[in-house]
Coordinates of C-alpha atoms and ligand atoms in Angstrom, one line a residue:
Chain B
X1 CA 48.2 -109.1 -7.9
X2 CA 45.9 -111.9 -9.0
X3 CA 46.0 -114.4 -6.2
X4 CA 45.2 -118.0 -6.5
X5 CA 42.0 -117.6 -4.5
X6 CA 40.7 -115.2 -7.2
X7 CA 42.1 -117.3 -10.0
X8 CA 40.1 -120.3 -8.7
X9 CA 36.9 -118.3 -9.0
X10 CA 37.4 -116.9 -12.5
X11 CA 36.2 -118.8 -15.6
X12 CA 36.3 -117.7 -19.3
X13 CA 33.0 -116.0 -20.1
X14 CA 33.3 -115.5 -23.8
X15 CA 29.9 -116.1 -25.5
X16 CA 29.4 -119.8 -26.1
X17 CA 32.5 -120.9 -24.1
X18 CA 30.9 -122.9 -21.4
X19 CA 32.9 -126.1 -21.1
X20 CA 36.5 -126.7 -20.4
X21 CA 36.7 -122.9 -19.7
X22 CA 38.4 -123.3 -16.3
X23 CA 41.0 -123.0 -14.9
X24 CA 42.6 -120.3 -17.0
X25 CA 46.2 -121.0 -17.7
X26 CA 48.8 -118.5 -16.5
X27 CA 51.3 -117.3 -19.1
X28 CA 54.5 -115.2 -18.9
X29 CA 53.8 -114.4 -15.3
X30 CA 55.8 -112.2 -12.9
X31 CA 55.2 -113.3 -9.4
X32 CA 55.7 -111.5 -6.0
X33 CA 55.3 -113.1 -2.6
X34 CA 53.7 -111.0 0.0
X35 CA 52.8 -111.9 3.6
X36 CA 49.1 -111.9 4.5
X37 CA 47.4 -112.2 7.9
X38 CA 46.7 -115.9 8.7
X39 CA 43.0 -116.4 9.3
X40 CA 42.0 -120.0 9.8
X41 CA 38.2 -119.2 9.9
X42 CA 38.4 -117.5 6.5
X43 CA 40.2 -120.5 5.0
X44 CA 37.8 -123.0 6.5
X45 CA 34.8 -121.0 5.3
X46 CA 36.3 -120.8 1.8
X47 CA 37.4 -124.4 1.4
X48 CA 34.0 -125.8 0.1
X49 CA 34.0 -123.2 -2.7
X50 CA 37.4 -124.2 -4.1
X51 CA 38.0 -126.4 -7.1
X52 CA 40.8 -128.4 -5.5
X53 CA 42.5 -129.9 -8.6
X54 CA 42.5 -126.6 -10.3
X55 CA 44.2 -125.0 -7.3
X56 CA 46.8 -127.7 -6.9
X57 CA 47.7 -127.6 -10.7
X58 CA 47.8 -123.8 -10.8
X59 CA 50.0 -123.6 -7.7
X60 CA 52.3 -126.1 -9.4
X61 CA 52.4 -123.9 -12.5
X62 CA 53.6 -121.1 -10.3
X63 CA 56.2 -123.3 -8.6
X64 CA 54.4 -124.3 -5.4
X65 CA 53.9 -128.0 -4.7
X66 CA 53.0 -127.8 -1.0
X67 CA 49.4 -128.9 -1.4
X68 CA 48.3 -132.6 -1.4
X69 CA 46.6 -133.9 -4.5
X70 CA 43.5 -134.8 -2.6
X71 CA 41.8 -132.3 -0.3
X72 CA 42.5 -133.8 3.2
X73 CA 39.7 -134.6 5.6
X74 CA 41.7 -133.4 8.6
X75 CA 42.6 -129.7 8.5
X76 CA 45.7 -129.6 10.5
X77 CA 47.8 -126.5 11.1
X78 CA 50.5 -127.4 8.6
X79 CA 47.9 -127.9 5.8
X80 CA 46.1 -124.6 6.7
X81 CA 49.5 -122.8 6.6
X82 CA 50.3 -124.1 3.2
X83 CA 46.8 -123.4 1.9
X84 CA 47.0 -119.8 3.3
X85 CA 50.3 -119.3 1.5
X86 CA 49.0 -120.7 -1.8
X87 CA 45.7 -118.9 -1.8
X88 CA 46.8 -115.5 -0.4
X89 CA 50.5 -114.9 -0.6
X90 CA 51.4 -115.6 -4.2
X91 CA 50.6 -112.6 -6.3
X92 CA 50.7 -112.6 -10.1
X93 CA 51.7 -109.1 -11.0
X94 CA 52.1 -109.3 -14.8
X95 CA 51.3 -111.9 -17.5
X96 CA 48.1 -113.3 -18.7
X97 CA 45.5 -116.0 -18.2
X98 CA 44.4 -118.1 -21.3
X99 CA 41.2 -120.0 -21.6
X100 CA 42.0 -123.7 -22.2
X101 CA 39.0 -124.0 -24.5
X102 CA 38.7 -120.9 -26.7
X103 CA 42.2 -119.6 -26.1
X104 CA 41.0 -116.1 -25.2
X105 CA 43.7 -114.4 -23.2
X106 CA 43.0 -112.1 -20.3
X107 CA 45.9 -109.8 -19.6
X108 CA 47.2 -109.0 -16.1
X109 CA 48.8 -105.6 -15.6
X110 CA 50.0 -104.1 -12.3
X111 CA 48.3 -106.9 -10.6
X112 CA 44.9 -106.2 -12.1
X113 CA 43.3 -108.8 -14.4
X114 CA 41.4 -107.4 -17.4
X115 CA 38.4 -109.7 -17.8
X116 CA 36.6 -107.3 -20.3
X117 CA 35.3 -108.8 -23.4
X118 CA 34.8 -107.2 -26.8
X119 CA 31.3 -106.7 -28.1
X120 CA 31.4 -109.7 -30.4
X121 CA 32.4 -111.9 -27.5
X122 CA 29.5 -111.3 -25.3
X123 CA 26.2 -113.2 -25.3
Chain G
X1 CA 17.4 -106.7 30.5
X2 CA 18.6 -103.3 31.8
X3 CA 18.0 -99.8 30.5
X4 CA 20.7 -97.7 28.9
X5 CA 20.7 -94.1 27.7
X6 CA 22.3 -93.7 24.3
X7 CA 23.5 -90.2 23.2
X8 CA 23.6 -90.1 19.4
X9 CA 25.4 -87.8 17.0
X10 CA 22.7 -85.8 15.2
X11 CA 23.7 -87.0 11.7
X12 CA 22.1 -89.5 9.3
X13 CA 19.3 -90.1 11.7
X14 CA 17.5 -92.7 9.6
X15 CA 20.5 -94.9 9.7
X16 CA 20.5 -95.0 13.5
X17 CA 18.2 -97.9 14.3
X18 CA 19.4 -100.1 11.4
X19 CA 23.0 -99.6 12.6
X20 CA 22.1 -100.6 16.2
X21 CA 20.3 -103.7 14.9
X22 CA 23.1 -104.7 12.6
X23 CA 25.7 -104.4 15.3
X24 CA 23.6 -106.4 17.7
X25 CA 23.2 -109.1 15.0
X26 CA 26.9 -109.1 14.2
X27 CA 27.7 -109.9 17.8
X28 CA 24.7 -112.0 18.3
X29 CA 23.0 -110.2 21.2
X30 CA 19.5 -108.9 21.9
X31 CA 18.6 -105.3 21.8
X32 CA 15.2 -103.9 22.6
X33 CA 13.9 -100.5 21.5
X34 CA 10.6 -99.0 22.5
X35 CA 7.8 -99.2 20.0
X36 CA 6.5 -95.7 20.9
X37 CA 7.3 -93.5 17.9
X38 CA 8.2 -90.7 20.3
X39 CA 10.8 -92.9 22.0
X40 CA 12.6 -93.6 18.8
X41 CA 12.1 -90.2 17.2
X42 CA 15.3 -89.8 15.1
X43 CA 15.3 -86.0 15.5
X44 CA 16.1 -86.5 19.2
X45 CA 19.7 -87.3 20.2
X46 CA 18.7 -89.4 23.3
X47 CA 17.3 -92.9 23.2
X48 CA 16.7 -95.5 25.9
X49 CA 17.5 -99.0 24.9
X50 CA 17.5 -102.3 26.7
X51 CA 20.4 -104.8 26.7
X52 CA 21.3 -107.9 28.6
X53 CA 24.7 -106.9 29.7
X54 CA 27.2 -104.1 30.0
X55 CA 29.4 -106.0 27.6
X56 CA 26.9 -105.4 24.9
X57 CA 27.0 -101.7 25.7
X58 CA 30.7 -101.8 25.0
X59 CA 30.3 -103.6 21.7
X60 CA 27.8 -101.1 20.5
X61 CA 30.0 -98.2 21.6
X62 CA 32.9 -99.8 19.7
X63 CA 31.1 -100.3 16.4
X64 CA 28.3 -97.8 16.0
X65 CA 29.4 -94.8 14.0
X66 CA 26.4 -92.7 15.2
X67 CA 26.9 -93.3 19.0
X68 CA 28.6 -90.6 21.0
X69 CA 28.3 -92.3 24.4
X70 CA 26.2 -94.7 26.4
X71 CA 25.1 -94.3 30.0
X72 CA 23.6 -96.6 32.6
X73 CA 20.1 -95.1 32.8
X74 CA 19.0 -93.8 36.2
X75 CA 16.0 -91.7 35.3
X76 CA 14.5 -88.8 33.4
X77 CA 11.7 -86.3 33.8
X78 CA 10.1 -83.2 32.5
X79 CA 11.2 -81.4 35.6
X80 CA 14.1 -82.0 38.0
X81 CA 11.6 -82.9 40.7
X82 CA 10.4 -85.9 38.7
X83 CA 13.9 -86.8 37.8
X84 CA 15.2 -86.7 41.4
X85 CA 12.2 -88.8 42.5
X86 CA 13.0 -91.5 40.0
X87 CA 16.7 -91.3 40.7
X88 CA 16.1 -91.8 44.4
X89 CA 14.1 -94.9 43.5
X90 CA 17.1 -96.3 41.7
X91 CA 19.4 -96.0 44.7
X92 CA 20.3 -99.7 44.5
X93 CA 22.0 -98.9 41.2
X94 CA 24.3 -96.3 42.5
X95 CA 24.7 -96.8 46.2
X96 CA 27.9 -98.8 45.8
X97 CA 29.6 -95.6 44.6
X98 CA 28.7 -93.7 47.7
X99 CA 31.6 -94.5 50.1
X100 CA 34.8 -93.8 48.2
X101 CA 34.4 -93.7 44.4
X102 CA 36.0 -90.7 42.7
X103 CA 33.6 -89.0 40.3
X104 CA 32.9 -86.3 37.9
X105 CA 29.6 -84.6 36.8
X106 CA 28.8 -83.6 33.3
X107 CA 25.9 -81.2 32.8
X108 CA 25.0 -80.5 29.2
X109 CA 22.1 -79.6 27.0
X110 CA 21.0 -80.3 23.5
X111 CA 19.8 -77.2 21.4
X112 CA 20.9 -75.0 24.3
X113 CA 23.7 -73.8 26.5
X114 CA 23.2 -73.9 30.2
X115 CA 24.8 -70.9 32.0
X116 CA 27.7 -71.8 34.3
X117 CA 25.9 -70.8 37.5
X118 CA 23.0 -73.1 36.8
X119 CA 25.2 -76.0 35.9
X120 CA 26.6 -75.6 39.4
X121 CA 23.0 -75.6 40.8
X122 CA 22.2 -78.8 38.9
X123 CA 25.2 -80.6 40.3
X124 CA 24.3 -79.4 43.8
X125 CA 20.7 -80.7 43.4
X126 CA 22.1 -84.2 43.4
X127 CA 23.6 -83.7 46.8
X128 CA 21.2 -86.2 48.3
X129 CA 23.1 -89.0 46.6
X130 CA 25.7 -88.4 49.3
X131 CA 28.8 -89.4 47.3
X132 CA 31.8 -89.2 49.6
X133 CA 34.5 -90.0 47.1
X134 CA 36.6 -87.1 45.8
X135 CA 35.6 -85.1 42.7
X136 CA 38.2 -85.8 40.0
X137 CA 37.8 -83.9 36.7
X138 CA 40.7 -85.7 35.0
X139 CA 40.6 -89.4 35.9
X140 CA 37.4 -90.1 37.8
X141 CA 36.4 -93.7 38.5
X142 CA 32.9 -92.9 37.4
X143 CA 31.3 -90.1 35.3
X144 CA 27.7 -89.0 35.9
X145 CA 25.9 -87.3 33.1
X146 CA 22.9 -85.0 33.2
X147 CA 21.4 -83.9 29.9
X148 CA 18.6 -81.4 29.2
X149 CA 16.9 -81.7 25.9
X150 CA 15.4 -78.5 24.4
X151 CA 13.1 -78.1 21.4
X152 CA 14.9 -77.0 18.2
X153 CA 15.0 -73.3 17.5
X154 CA 15.8 -73.5 13.9
X155 CA 15.7 -70.1 12.3
X156 CA 14.8 -68.3 15.5
X157 CA 17.1 -65.8 16.9
X158 CA 17.3 -65.4 20.7
X159 CA 19.5 -64.3 23.5
X160 CA 22.3 -66.6 24.5
X161 CA 20.7 -68.1 27.6
X162 CA 17.1 -67.3 26.7
X163 CA 14.6 -70.0 27.7
X164 CA 17.1 -71.6 30.1
X165 CA 15.4 -74.3 32.0
X166 CA 12.5 -74.7 29.5
X167 CA 13.7 -78.2 28.5
X168 CA 11.5 -81.0 27.3
X169 CA 13.2 -83.7 29.2
X170 CA 16.2 -84.1 31.5
X171 CA 18.1 -87.4 31.5
X172 CA 20.5 -88.8 34.1
X173 CA 22.9 -91.8 34.2
X174 CA 26.4 -93.1 34.7
X175 CA 28.8 -93.2 31.8
X176 CA 29.7 -96.7 30.7
X177 CA 31.4 -96.1 27.4
X178 CA 32.3 -93.3 25.0
X179 CA 31.7 -94.2 21.4
X180 CA 35.0 -95.2 19.9
X181 CA 33.8 -95.8 16.4
X182 CA 32.9 -92.2 15.7
X183 CA 36.5 -91.0 15.4
X184 CA 36.8 -93.4 12.4
X185 CA 35.0 -90.8 10.4
X186 CA 38.1 -88.6 10.7
X187 CA 40.5 -91.5 10.1
X188 CA 38.7 -92.4 6.8
X189 CA 38.3 -88.7 5.7
X190 CA 38.4 -88.8 1.9
X191 CA 40.5 -85.6 1.7
X192 CA 43.3 -87.3 3.7
X193 CA 43.2 -90.4 1.5
X194 CA 46.1 -91.1 -0.8
X195 CA 43.8 -92.1 -3.6
X196 CA 40.3 -90.8 -4.3
X197 CA 38.2 -89.5 -7.1
X198 CA 34.9 -87.6 -7.8
X199 CA 32.9 -90.8 -7.2
X200 CA 34.4 -91.4 -3.7
X201 CA 31.9 -91.9 -1.0
X202 CA 32.1 -89.7 2.2
X203 CA 33.7 -91.5 5.1
X204 CA 30.8 -91.5 7.5
X205 CA 28.4 -93.1 5.0
X206 CA 31.0 -95.6 3.9
X207 CA 31.4 -96.6 7.5
X208 CA 27.6 -96.9 8.0
X209 CA 27.5 -99.1 4.9
X210 CA 30.3 -101.3 6.3
X211 CA 28.2 -101.8 9.4
X212 CA 25.2 -102.8 7.4
X213 CA 27.3 -105.5 5.8
X214 CA 28.1 -107.1 9.2
X215 CA 31.8 -107.0 8.2
X216 CA 34.1 -108.9 10.5
X217 CA 37.1 -111.1 10.4
X218 CA 36.7 -114.3 8.3
X219 CA 34.2 -112.8 5.8
X220 CA 34.5 -112.1 2.1
X221 CA 32.8 -109.0 0.8
X222 CA 32.4 -107.8 -2.8
X223 CA 31.9 -104.4 -4.4
X224 CA 31.0 -104.9 -8.1
X225 CA 31.1 -101.1 -8.9
X226 CA 34.2 -100.5 -6.9
X227 CA 35.5 -97.2 -8.5
X228 CA 38.0 -95.7 -6.0
X229 CA 37.1 -98.3 -3.4
X230 CA 35.6 -96.1 -0.7
X231 CA 33.6 -98.9 1.0
X232 CA 36.5 -101.4 0.7
X233 CA 38.6 -99.6 3.3
X234 CA 36.2 -99.6 6.3
X235 CA 35.0 -103.1 5.5
X236 CA 38.6 -104.3 5.5
X237 CA 39.3 -102.3 8.6
X238 CA 36.6 -104.2 10.4
X239 CA 38.5 -107.4 9.5
X240 CA 36.8 -108.7 6.3
X241 CA 38.5 -109.6 3.1
X242 CA 37.4 -107.7 0.0
X243 CA 37.0 -108.4 -3.6
X244 CA 36.3 -105.5 -6.1
X245 CA 35.6 -105.0 -9.7
X246 CA 34.7 -102.1 -12.1
X247 CA 34.1 -101.8 -15.8
X248 CA 36.7 -99.1 -15.9
X249 CA 40.1 -100.1 -14.6
X250 CA 41.3 -96.5 -14.5
X251 CA 38.8 -95.8 -11.7
X252 CA 40.5 -98.4 -9.4
X253 CA 44.0 -97.8 -10.6
X254 CA 44.5 -94.1 -11.0
X255 CA 47.7 -92.9 -12.7
X256 CA 50.6 -94.4 -10.7
X257 CA 52.1 -97.8 -11.1
X258 CA 50.8 -99.1 -7.8
X259 CA 47.0 -99.1 -8.2
X260 CA 45.3 -96.4 -6.2
X261 CA 43.0 -98.8 -4.3
X262 CA 46.1 -100.6 -3.0
X263 CA 47.8 -97.3 -2.1
X264 CA 44.8 -96.1 -0.1
X265 CA 44.4 -99.5 1.5
X266 CA 48.0 -99.4 2.7
X267 CA 47.4 -96.1 4.3
X268 CA 44.8 -97.9 6.5
X269 CA 47.0 -100.9 7.0
X270 CA 44.5 -103.2 5.2
X271 CA 46.2 -103.8 1.9
X272 CA 46.6 -107.5 2.4
X273 CA 42.8 -107.8 2.9
X274 CA 42.0 -106.4 -0.5
X275 CA 42.1 -109.8 -2.2
X276 CA 41.9 -108.6 -5.7
X277 CA 40.5 -105.9 -8.0
X278 CA 39.4 -106.9 -11.5
X279 CA 38.3 -105.1 -14.6
X280 CA 35.0 -106.3 -16.0
X281 CA 31.4 -105.4 -16.8
X282 CA 29.4 -106.9 -14.0
X283 CA 26.7 -107.8 -16.6
X284 CA 29.3 -110.0 -18.3
X285 CA 31.1 -111.3 -15.3
X286 CA 33.6 -114.2 -15.0
X287 CA 32.5 -115.6 -11.6
X288 CA 32.7 -119.4 -11.9
X289 CA 30.0 -120.1 -9.4
X290 CA 27.6 -118.5 -6.9
X291 CA 27.4 -118.5 -3.1
X292 CA 30.7 -116.8 -2.7
X293 CA 30.3 -113.7 -0.7
X294 CA 29.1 -112.9 2.8
X295 CA 28.0 -109.4 1.6
X296 CA 27.9 -107.2 -1.4
X297 CA 28.3 -103.5 -0.7
X298 CA 28.1 -101.0 -3.5
X299 CA 27.2 -97.6 -4.8
X300 CA 25.8 -98.4 -8.3
X301 CA 26.3 -96.0 -11.1
X302 CA 23.2 -93.9 -11.9
X303 CA 24.6 -91.7 -14.6
X304 CA 25.1 -88.6 -12.6
X305 CA 28.8 -88.8 -12.0
X306 CA 29.9 -92.1 -13.3
X307 CA 27.5 -93.4 -16.0
X308 CA 25.8 -96.7 -15.8
X309 CA 27.1 -98.6 -18.7
X310 CA 27.4 -102.1 -20.0
X311 CA 29.2 -103.5 -22.9
X312 CA 27.5 -102.6 -26.1
X313 CA 24.9 -104.5 -28.0
X314 CA 26.5 -104.1 -31.4
X315 CA 27.7 -107.5 -32.4
X316 CA 29.7 -106.8 -35.5
X317 CA 33.0 -104.8 -35.4
X318 CA 33.8 -102.4 -38.2
X319 CA 37.3 -102.7 -39.8
X320 CA 38.9 -100.1 -37.6
X321 CA 37.6 -101.6 -34.3
X322 CA 38.6 -105.0 -35.4
X323 CA 42.1 -103.9 -36.1
X324 CA 42.3 -102.2 -32.7
X325 CA 40.9 -105.2 -31.1
X326 CA 43.5 -107.5 -32.7
X327 CA 46.3 -105.1 -31.8
X328 CA 45.1 -105.2 -28.2
X329 CA 44.9 -109.0 -28.2
X330 CA 48.4 -109.6 -29.5
X331 CA 49.9 -106.9 -27.4
X332 CA 47.9 -106.7 -24.2
X333 CA 48.3 -103.4 -22.4
X334 CA 46.5 -101.9 -19.5
X335 CA 42.8 -101.6 -20.2
X336 CA 42.8 -98.0 -20.9
X337 CA 44.7 -98.4 -24.1
X338 CA 44.3 -98.9 -27.0
X339 CA 41.1 -100.9 -27.0
X340 CA 38.1 -99.9 -24.9
X341 CA 35.0 -101.8 -25.6
X342 CA 32.0 -99.5 -26.4
X343 CA 29.4 -99.2 -23.7
X344 CA 25.7 -98.2 -23.7
X345 CA 23.5 -96.8 -21.0
X346 CA 22.1 -98.9 -18.3
X347 CA 18.7 -97.8 -17.0
X348 CA 18.8 -97.4 -13.2
X349 CA 15.6 -99.4 -12.5
X350 CA 16.9 -102.2 -14.7
X351 CA 20.2 -102.1 -13.0
X352 CA 18.6 -102.3 -9.5
X353 CA 16.6 -105.4 -10.5
X354 CA 19.7 -107.0 -11.9
X355 CA 21.7 -106.2 -8.9
X356 CA 19.3 -107.9 -6.6
X357 CA 19.3 -111.0 -8.8
X358 CA 23.0 -111.0 -9.0
X359 CA 23.3 -110.7 -5.2
X360 CA 20.9 -113.7 -4.8
X361 CA 23.2 -115.7 -6.9
X362 CA 26.6 -114.5 -5.5
X363 CA 25.7 -114.3 -1.8
X364 CA 25.9 -117.1 0.7
X365 CA 22.6 -117.9 2.4
X366 CA 22.0 -115.2 5.1
X367 CA 24.3 -112.8 3.2
X368 CA 23.5 -109.1 2.7
X369 CA 23.3 -106.7 -0.2
X370 CA 23.9 -103.1 0.9
X371 CA 23.6 -100.4 -1.7
X372 CA 22.4 -96.9 -2.5
X373 CA 19.4 -96.2 -4.6
X374 CA 19.0 -92.6 -5.7
X375 CA 15.4 -91.5 -6.0
X376 CA 13.1 -88.5 -6.5
X377 CA 11.7 -87.3 -3.2
X378 CA 8.3 -86.2 -4.4
X379 CA 7.6 -89.3 -6.4
X380 CA 9.1 -91.9 -4.1
X381 CA 6.8 -94.5 -2.5
X382 CA 7.9 -97.4 -0.3
X383 CA 6.6 -99.9 -2.9
X384 CA 9.4 -98.7 -5.3
X385 CA 11.8 -100.8 -3.3
X386 CA 9.6 -103.8 -3.8
X387 CA 9.6 -103.4 -7.6
X388 CA 13.2 -104.7 -7.6
X389 CA 12.9 -107.6 -5.2
X390 CA 12.8 -111.3 -6.2
X391 CA 12.0 -114.5 -4.3
X392 CA 14.5 -115.2 -1.5
X393 CA 15.5 -111.6 -1.0
X394 CA 14.0 -109.5 1.8
X395 CA 14.4 -105.8 2.6
X396 CA 15.6 -105.4 6.2
X397 CA 16.5 -101.7 6.2
X398 CA 15.9 -98.6 4.0
X399 CA 17.3 -95.3 5.2
X400 CA 17.1 -92.0 3.4
X401 CA 19.9 -89.5 3.0
X402 CA 17.9 -86.4 2.0
X403 CA 19.3 -83.9 -0.4
X404 CA 16.0 -82.0 -0.9
X405 CA 14.4 -82.7 -4.3
X406 CA 16.3 -85.9 -4.5
X407 CA 17.8 -88.3 -2.0
X408 CA 19.4 -91.6 -1.9
X409 CA 18.3 -94.6 0.1
X410 CA 20.6 -97.0 1.7
X411 CA 18.9 -100.3 1.1
X412 CA 19.9 -103.5 3.0
X413 CA 18.5 -106.7 1.6
X414 CA 19.1 -110.1 3.1
X415 CA 19.2 -113.4 1.2
X416 CA 16.7 -115.5 3.2
X417 CA 16.9 -118.6 1.0
X418 CA 19.5 -121.4 0.8
X419 CA 18.1 -122.6 -2.5
X420 CA 20.4 -122.4 -5.4
X421 CA 19.5 -119.9 -8.1
X422 CA 21.0 -119.4 -11.5
X423 CA 23.0 -116.3 -12.4
X424 CA 20.8 -113.5 -13.8
X425 CA 20.9 -113.4 -17.6
X426 CA 21.1 -109.5 -17.7
X427 CA 18.9 -109.6 -20.7
X428 CA 18.2 -106.2 -22.2
X429 CA 14.7 -105.3 -21.1
X430 CA 12.5 -103.2 -23.2
X431 CA 11.9 -100.9 -20.4
X432 CA 9.2 -98.8 -22.2
X433 CA 7.0 -101.8 -23.0
X434 CA 5.8 -102.5 -19.5
X435 CA 2.7 -103.7 -18.0
X436 CA 0.6 -100.5 -17.6
X437 CA -0.8 -101.6 -14.3
X438 CA 2.6 -101.8 -12.7
X439 CA 3.9 -98.9 -10.8
X440 CA 6.8 -97.1 -12.4
X441 CA 9.3 -96.6 -9.5
X442 CA 10.5 -93.0 -8.9
X443 CA 14.1 -94.0 -9.5
X444 CA 13.3 -95.0 -13.1
X445 CA 15.1 -92.6 -15.5
X446 CA 16.8 -91.1 -12.6
X447 CA 19.6 -89.7 -14.7
X448 CA 17.2 -87.7 -17.0
X449 CA 15.2 -86.5 -14.0
X450 CA 18.4 -85.3 -12.3
X451 CA 19.5 -83.3 -15.3
X452 CA 16.0 -81.8 -15.7
X453 CA 16.2 -80.6 -12.1
X454 CA 13.4 -82.9 -11.0
X455 CA 10.7 -80.8 -12.7
X456 CA 7.3 -82.2 -13.1
X457 CA 6.5 -83.7 -16.6
X458 CA 4.2 -80.8 -17.5
X459 CA 7.0 -78.2 -16.7
X460 CA 9.4 -80.1 -18.9
X461 CA 6.8 -80.1 -21.7
X462 CA 6.1 -76.4 -21.3
X463 CA 9.8 -75.7 -21.5
X464 CA 10.2 -77.8 -24.6
X465 CA 7.4 -75.9 -26.2
X466 CA 8.9 -72.6 -25.4
X467 CA 12.0 -73.5 -27.4
X468 CA 9.8 -73.7 -30.5
X469 CA 10.2 -70.8 -32.9
Ligands
SAM1 C1 29.1 -94.4 -8.3 S1 30.5 -95.1 -8.9 C2 31.1 -96.0 -7.5 C3 32.1 -95.2 -6.8 C4 32.8 -96.0 -5.7 N1 32.0 -96.4 -4.6 C5 34.0 -95.1 -5.2 O1 34.3 -95.1 -4.0 O2 34.6 -94.4 -6.0 C6 30.0 -96.3 -10.0 C7 31.1 -97.1 -10.7 O3 30.5 -98.1 -11.5 C8 31.3 -98.4 -12.6 N2 30.5 -99.0 -13.6 C9 29.5 -98.5 -14.4 N3 28.9 -99.4 -15.1 C10 29.5 -100.6 -14.8 C11 29.3 -102.0 -15.2 N4 28.3 -102.3 -16.1 N5 30.0 -102.9 -14.6 C12 30.9 -102.6 -13.7 N6 31.2 -101.4 -13.3 C13 30.5 -100.4 -13.8 C14 31.8 -97.0 -13.0 O4 33.1 -97.1 -13.7 C15 32.0 -96.3 -11.6 O5 33.4 -96.5 -11.2
ZN2 ZN1 37.0 -119.4 -23.4

């Protein structure tokens, strides 16, 4: 169920692939929407760790355009609700994530991303 | 500060004080324990602690797995005479209950059973308190507890009531709160869980680990060796969000379509707090940056049940493997088929060093690493723990779970720095080529020692010789 929160933290880690290796591009995805408990503190704690543009673009790829292009200064309720939905309620169940740089593709199956590398891909 | 009498469950005694201190830190209140070794002797079920308010008593009773109940402390003594003298001196603490409060008396003993007739005598000996309210055994307004503590009689046979009255100490107080966290041990019982495996951690220990992480709502907690997810459930139950990973997806997924970890989490109503579970080797991890987690809680592999592995060092693929690999790439399937990267062993003492470095990178400042380190009882020395530390990481608790010739230590380490450190490089150390002056920790080569039954080096050698023709 790769959620966008997780997706925002994962970069390609193939040996030598160190630039333009994030964000991974979703492909052939199957999505499920599932409600999660709203927790404003959690969101606020996490905000500084997010790569905003990657989040907005990836949400758009999955059909959600509720987030502003620039991270707002004021965290009002509506913004937090949208952020909550994007980060935690969109689940990618099947498909894959491809590195924009080396094109390595990480499969997602039953909601579990497989980020394992083969022995010739590790540093 | 006022004094309270804590009645503990007699289990995992070394975990008791760290748990009290963690819960106090979690809720940000002061707790003061006596420095006298006798007063904090973990083999005794009673301990007097000092707190600033009754509200703090309730918080401890709500979160500490090892607490059975907490009483407002009125007095104690080696005889009833002494106890009564002290209790009379505390009249100001109980006189407001005299006129019309309904009450109940509990008289109990540790390591002994007090005969009925003497229980009655004990209750009567408190008659001077002059309580006028009615006795109500079912729904009293207050409960008074009187506890006699006897020396252990392990291995000694005796008559049922023999030695009655020969107690070490007797304690008296008013019940404030029964421990409500202890029943969680039943709730999280592994055997009643919809998904578990042979690596699952027993419920009580998982709960104690969860308390060491300071889990609460708003936090994000990570298990890099997640397996069947035993620690994720209590951590999520306490309100935290959880991230997990394992080199072997089958451990987290099991055999059904819905991954096992999610099935078990649903059973506890916390599925939505398991943010994600990912398959990867933690020594080749895809985390984009550090400073992500409030805590890392884990039971690392040490090769006894689930081997410590990491992706292999062989760089070139042979033709067959390459074909398999390409098949997997073009036709991705779950990670158990058809391509599984080869792995090689991962020495426990190397893993421990790497884990602390990884935690320093991935934790937020002030975050905690909570993990088990198996070790050999005879050879262990406290410095072993320090062989795996690095700058910015401090040990704050180290509690032994004793299995005889070996044991495992629950180690809690705090990130005390806000400096940024790079991710560890997980380089393969030549573990044999070591500085001779350095102590070799007892947990080094734990796997081999385990399978040799923790024999001394000479014994092993003698045995090897005996196999010679
Ligand atoms: C002792 S078990 C943890 C069990 C877990 N606490 C549970 O509740 O089942 C260790 C786990 O570490 C995994 N493991 C071993 N080497 C690993 C590595 N290099 N990276 C990630 N996981 C690894 C194993 O697959 C195993 O599931
Ligand atoms: Zn790449």
